[in-house]
XYZ file of C-alpha atoms in Angstrom:
323
model
C 6.810 -8.410 -19.779
C 5.185 -10.363 -16.790
C 2.448 -12.776 -17.859
C -1.404 -11.792 -17.678
C -0.068 -7.595 -17.643
C -2.166 -5.425 -19.525
C -1.527 -1.769 -20.155
C -4.396 0.419 -21.364
C -1.731 3.751 -21.373
C -2.625 6.720 -21.965
C 0.163 8.257 -24.672
C -0.560 11.765 -23.020
C 0.659 11.396 -19.747
C 3.576 9.651 -19.854
C 6.801 10.515 -18.774
C 10.377 8.756 -19.988
C 11.490 6.291 -16.813
C 13.535 2.975 -16.921
C 10.759 1.229 -17.505
C 10.573 1.010 -21.048
C 8.913 -0.798 -23.930
C 10.750 -2.066 -26.657
C 8.843 -2.994 -29.833
C 10.593 -4.544 -32.977
C 9.043 -3.951 -35.785
C 10.450 -6.229 -39.459
C 9.693 -5.193 -43.009
C 10.001 -7.406 -45.831
C 11.130 -5.572 -49.431
C 10.620 -7.909 -52.627
C 12.182 -6.504 -55.683
C 11.656 -8.344 -59.525
C 14.134 -7.465 -62.327
C 12.445 -8.936 -65.730
C 15.264 -11.551 -67.517
C 15.802 -13.366 -66.938
C 13.203 -13.803 -63.680
C 14.953 -12.535 -60.495
C 13.401 -11.809 -56.970
C 15.097 -10.623 -54.656
C 14.024 -10.429 -50.822
C 15.465 -7.679 -48.435
C 14.020 -8.013 -44.520
C 14.366 -4.871 -42.281
C 14.485 -4.936 -38.659
C 13.522 -1.956 -36.886
C 13.676 -1.682 -33.009
C 12.210 1.203 -31.459
C 12.174 2.240 -27.126
C 8.634 3.505 -25.933
C 8.656 5.565 -22.940
C 6.822 3.828 -20.242
C 4.385 5.365 -17.700
C 5.943 7.544 -15.194
C 6.137 6.583 -11.376
C 6.495 9.996 -9.985
C 2.717 10.107 -9.041
C 0.810 6.907 -8.662
C -2.451 5.970 -7.251
C -2.497 2.251 -6.672
C -7.066 1.616 -6.888
C -6.365 -1.891 -4.593
C -5.573 -2.076 -1.691
C -3.126 -5.005 -1.765
C -1.555 -3.155 -5.172
C -0.865 -0.517 -2.565
C 0.638 -2.420 -0.044
C 2.514 -3.419 -2.424
C 4.056 -0.112 -3.868
C 5.441 0.930 0.023
C 6.595 -2.666 0.913
C 8.993 -2.117 -2.599
C 10.186 1.065 -1.260
C 8.093 3.848 -3.132
C 5.663 4.492 -1.189
C 6.506 8.185 -1.349
C 5.104 8.667 -5.006
C 1.619 7.285 -3.791
C -0.415 10.183 -3.491
C -4.193 8.681 -3.383
C -5.646 5.495 -2.431
C -8.735 3.850 -3.079
C -11.423 2.693 0.293
C -9.767 -0.774 0.532
C -6.399 0.080 1.341
C -5.896 -0.267 5.068
C -2.143 -1.010 5.705
C 0.792 0.306 5.761
C -0.628 3.001 8.432
C 1.045 4.925 5.939
C -1.439 4.122 2.509
C -4.068 4.225 5.098
C -3.523 7.990 5.962
C -3.262 8.881 2.713
C -6.363 10.836 0.759
C -8.975 8.385 -0.974
C -10.412 8.348 -4.046
C -13.970 5.754 -3.991
C -13.973 2.258 -4.021
C -12.338 -0.099 -6.951
C -15.928 -1.002 -8.175
C -17.641 1.536 -8.188
C -14.620 4.328 -9.465
C -15.203 7.721 -10.477
C -13.140 9.755 -12.927
C -13.171 13.001 -11.490
C -11.702 12.490 -8.112
C -8.719 10.377 -9.580
C -8.059 12.978 -12.326
C -7.828 15.931 -9.450
C -4.407 14.327 -8.550
C -2.608 14.285 -12.034
C -1.410 10.702 -11.091
C 0.654 9.438 -14.123
C -0.288 5.946 -13.288
C -2.406 3.764 -12.089
C -2.624 0.473 -10.496
C -5.155 -1.699 -10.981
C -6.572 -5.474 -10.847
C -9.165 -7.063 -12.696
C -11.590 -6.326 -10.304
C -11.795 -2.408 -10.921
C -14.880 -0.568 -12.330
C -17.079 -0.175 -13.945
C -15.606 0.012 -17.577
C -16.536 2.934 -18.565
C -14.851 4.931 -16.413
C -11.700 3.269 -16.868
C -12.550 3.585 -20.325
C -13.222 7.764 -19.617
C -9.532 7.463 -17.350
C -7.778 5.991 -20.470
C -9.612 8.959 -23.064
C -7.933 11.463 -20.098
C -4.396 9.970 -21.246
C -3.948 8.816 -17.516
C -1.895 5.406 -17.922
C -3.857 2.365 -16.273
C -1.753 -0.948 -15.707
C -4.612 -4.132 -14.592
C -2.433 -6.308 -12.521
C -3.055 -10.176 -12.671
C -4.076 -11.319 -9.250
C -4.076 -15.014 -9.045
C -6.092 -16.766 -6.281
C -3.204 -19.378 -5.209
C -0.606 -20.312 -2.885
C 2.049 -18.392 -5.130
C -0.603 -15.653 -6.683
C 1.379 -13.220 -3.901
C 4.695 -13.207 -5.620
C 3.633 -13.290 -9.098
C 1.658 -9.729 -8.243
C 4.905 -8.692 -6.438
C 6.954 -9.100 -9.843
C 3.988 -7.782 -11.567
C 3.662 -4.182 -9.500
C 7.547 -4.181 -9.523
C 7.916 -4.684 -13.413
C 5.852 -1.917 -13.915
C 7.493 0.074 -11.237
C 10.971 -0.253 -12.657
C 12.489 -2.089 -9.460
C 12.393 -5.593 -11.178
C 15.202 -6.969 -8.556
C 13.618 -5.313 -5.639
C 10.594 -7.144 -6.218
C 11.631 -10.435 -6.753
C 13.673 -9.952 -3.324
C 10.369 -9.579 -1.747
C 8.550 -11.733 -3.712
C 11.138 -15.298 -2.742
C 10.910 -13.881 0.520
C 6.847 -13.867 1.003
C 6.898 -17.376 -1.443
C 9.146 -18.849 1.721
C 6.969 -17.566 4.337
C 4.081 -18.584 2.791
C 5.519 -22.177 1.155
C 7.286 -22.438 5.432
C 3.620 -22.055 6.734
C 1.860 -24.717 4.344
C 3.884 -27.546 5.920
C 2.998 -27.052 9.495
C 0.879 -30.359 10.365
C -2.354 -30.787 9.347
C -5.390 -30.330 11.352
C -7.263 -33.719 12.155
C -10.710 -33.841 11.952
C -9.978 -31.032 9.314
C -13.199 -28.130 9.989
C -15.472 -27.182 7.581
C -15.442 -23.622 7.255
C -17.752 -21.007 5.499
C -16.166 -17.664 4.727
C -18.722 -15.607 4.719
C -18.713 -11.845 3.261
C -21.311 -9.651 5.225
C -22.942 -5.939 5.583
C -25.529 -6.331 7.835
C -27.558 -9.226 8.259
C -29.563 -8.593 4.576
C -26.588 -9.511 2.412
C -24.456 -12.630 3.353
C -22.401 -13.924 0.267
C -20.389 -17.248 1.131
C -16.162 -17.138 -0.914
C -15.824 -19.808 -3.328
C -12.577 -21.135 -5.137
C -12.142 -18.161 -7.407
C -11.229 -16.384 -3.929
C -8.072 -16.613 -1.703
C -9.960 -17.615 1.312
C -10.310 -21.080 -0.547
C -6.929 -21.845 -0.749
C -6.166 -20.697 2.507
C -8.461 -22.810 4.026
C -7.037 -25.441 2.430
C -3.398 -25.539 2.675
C -4.533 -24.299 6.562
C -6.600 -27.753 7.160
C -10.281 -26.973 6.542
C -12.427 -28.239 3.808
C -14.096 -25.161 2.390
C -17.682 -25.333 2.142
C -18.038 -23.731 -0.734
C -17.184 -27.133 -2.554
C -19.904 -29.025 -1.594
C -22.656 -25.518 -2.222
C -21.226 -25.938 -5.837
C -20.032 -21.958 -5.836
C -16.841 -20.635 -7.567
C -16.837 -17.421 -7.106
C -19.106 -15.895 -5.035
C -23.098 -16.489 -3.863
C -26.086 -15.311 -1.635
C -26.579 -17.885 1.203
C -29.892 -18.493 2.192
C -30.402 -20.101 5.640
C -31.530 -23.261 4.403
C -28.121 -23.806 2.985
C -26.524 -22.652 5.518
C -27.971 -25.246 7.730
C -27.101 -27.959 5.604
C -23.911 -26.805 4.509
C -22.672 -27.625 8.610
C -19.789 -25.577 8.981
C -17.439 -26.121 12.134
C -15.659 -22.262 11.933
C -17.103 -19.373 10.769
C -14.533 -16.670 8.470
C -15.218 -13.760 8.494
C -13.784 -9.814 8.227
C -13.415 -7.954 10.997
C -15.502 -5.228 9.572
C -18.443 -8.210 8.238
C -17.912 -9.037 11.631
C -18.865 -5.161 12.381
C -21.810 -5.002 10.710
C -23.355 -7.117 12.586
C -22.514 -5.851 16.035
C -20.153 -8.581 16.589
C -20.140 -12.379 17.442
C -23.246 -11.935 19.930
C -25.250 -9.931 16.879
C -24.090 -12.249 14.674
C -25.912 -14.721 15.835
C -28.810 -12.930 16.835
C -29.080 -11.390 13.457
C -28.784 -14.214 11.526
C -29.927 -17.341 13.694
C -29.662 -20.050 11.024
C -25.831 -19.155 12.307
C -26.456 -20.143 15.473
C -28.004 -23.570 14.607
C -24.594 -24.924 13.088
C -22.101 -26.385 14.075
C -19.684 -23.110 14.464
C -23.321 -21.488 16.077
C -23.567 -23.605 18.923
C -19.424 -23.377 19.761
C -19.009 -19.888 18.393
C -16.103 -21.202 16.517
C -16.072 -17.754 14.170
C -12.624 -15.842 13.250
C -11.748 -12.572 11.635
C -9.343 -10.426 10.035
C -8.756 -7.612 8.317
C -10.366 -7.506 4.456
C -6.834 -6.513 2.796
C -4.964 -9.115 4.929
C -7.561 -11.511 4.070
C -8.592 -11.444 1.053
C -5.731 -9.430 -1.096
C -3.267 -12.117 -1.196
C -0.290 -9.461 -0.480
C 3.091 -9.621 1.269
C 1.591 -10.732 4.799
C -0.064 -13.732 2.961
C 2.769 -15.877 4.860
C 1.865 -14.433 8.158
C -2.046 -15.393 7.637
C -1.803 -18.854 6.579
C 0.460 -18.883 9.672
C -1.874 -17.025 12.135
C -5.132 -19.278 10.499
C -3.533 -22.441 10.982
C -2.890 -21.840 14.772
C -6.221 -20.373 14.926
C -7.951 -22.824 13.507
C -5.954 -25.666 15.385
C -7.178 -24.034 18.883
C -10.599 -23.303 17.561
C -11.830 -26.080 16.872
C -10.079 -28.147 19.789
C -11.268 -25.717 22.913
C -14.914 -26.170 24.420
C -16.122 -22.729 22.741
C -15.585 -20.763 24.964
C -12.268 -18.858 24.075
C -13.520 -17.219 21.178
C -12.609 -13.588 19.434
C -14.453 -11.066 20.763
């Protein structure tokens, strides 16, 4: 089993699949005789194979997990997704059961899933407990924000779905793509990048090293301002902190940029950003949230694009920015 994989399984919903779980139990029996004193110890080992969760009706509770299931060729078994699933289009077109951080058991159970896939941000915990009581198997997939995290995640999903060979092939391809992109020449001077989460002008967070944006920025040749700000997870960022960080580039999700009305709205609604080096040069990069934050199968392509975009945006005079 892949290290870090957590299975919360309600047996009532389990079926028989090739992805079975083997449990080995050893029992020891000791016998003594009266005289002369003799002790005999016998160890018996019993191996029991328990059925794994059925993969007939899958609900991935995370967009990048949905993308992985489709990339493994099992998209026809996905019956619903959460709101973060925007790719591939077939996943985006499926019914949605809510958002992974604020789930409700009732709409999930209504689809009669035989398997739920989630990462450690799924919640709230009481809803996960409700799903377990309903007998719906739930597997928590490890999600490491690192250059090898995508491949590790793919292998973990493939193991749960009973297709480890397909998973190994996909993981190897994705890792090769990431490694190839990482060999690109560095950017000189290295731009300071602020990775921001926006929902209107009032909700603004800076992402730290526990998010995929951190290693992507550093691998692409940039400097993550979150390190200077002492942010490891995510934190609200004030006008004063924005100005002190002096980012050369702002890295956003497209949905976050849309929430403030695009680049013009960004600098009008958050004037402090307009006073930074990034603001003066209108150096803004925006990507789909699932692509940027998910660390999924397209991460190598994203890294190559980010390197090219960072190189271009730090070399031009600010007139050629993304819309």
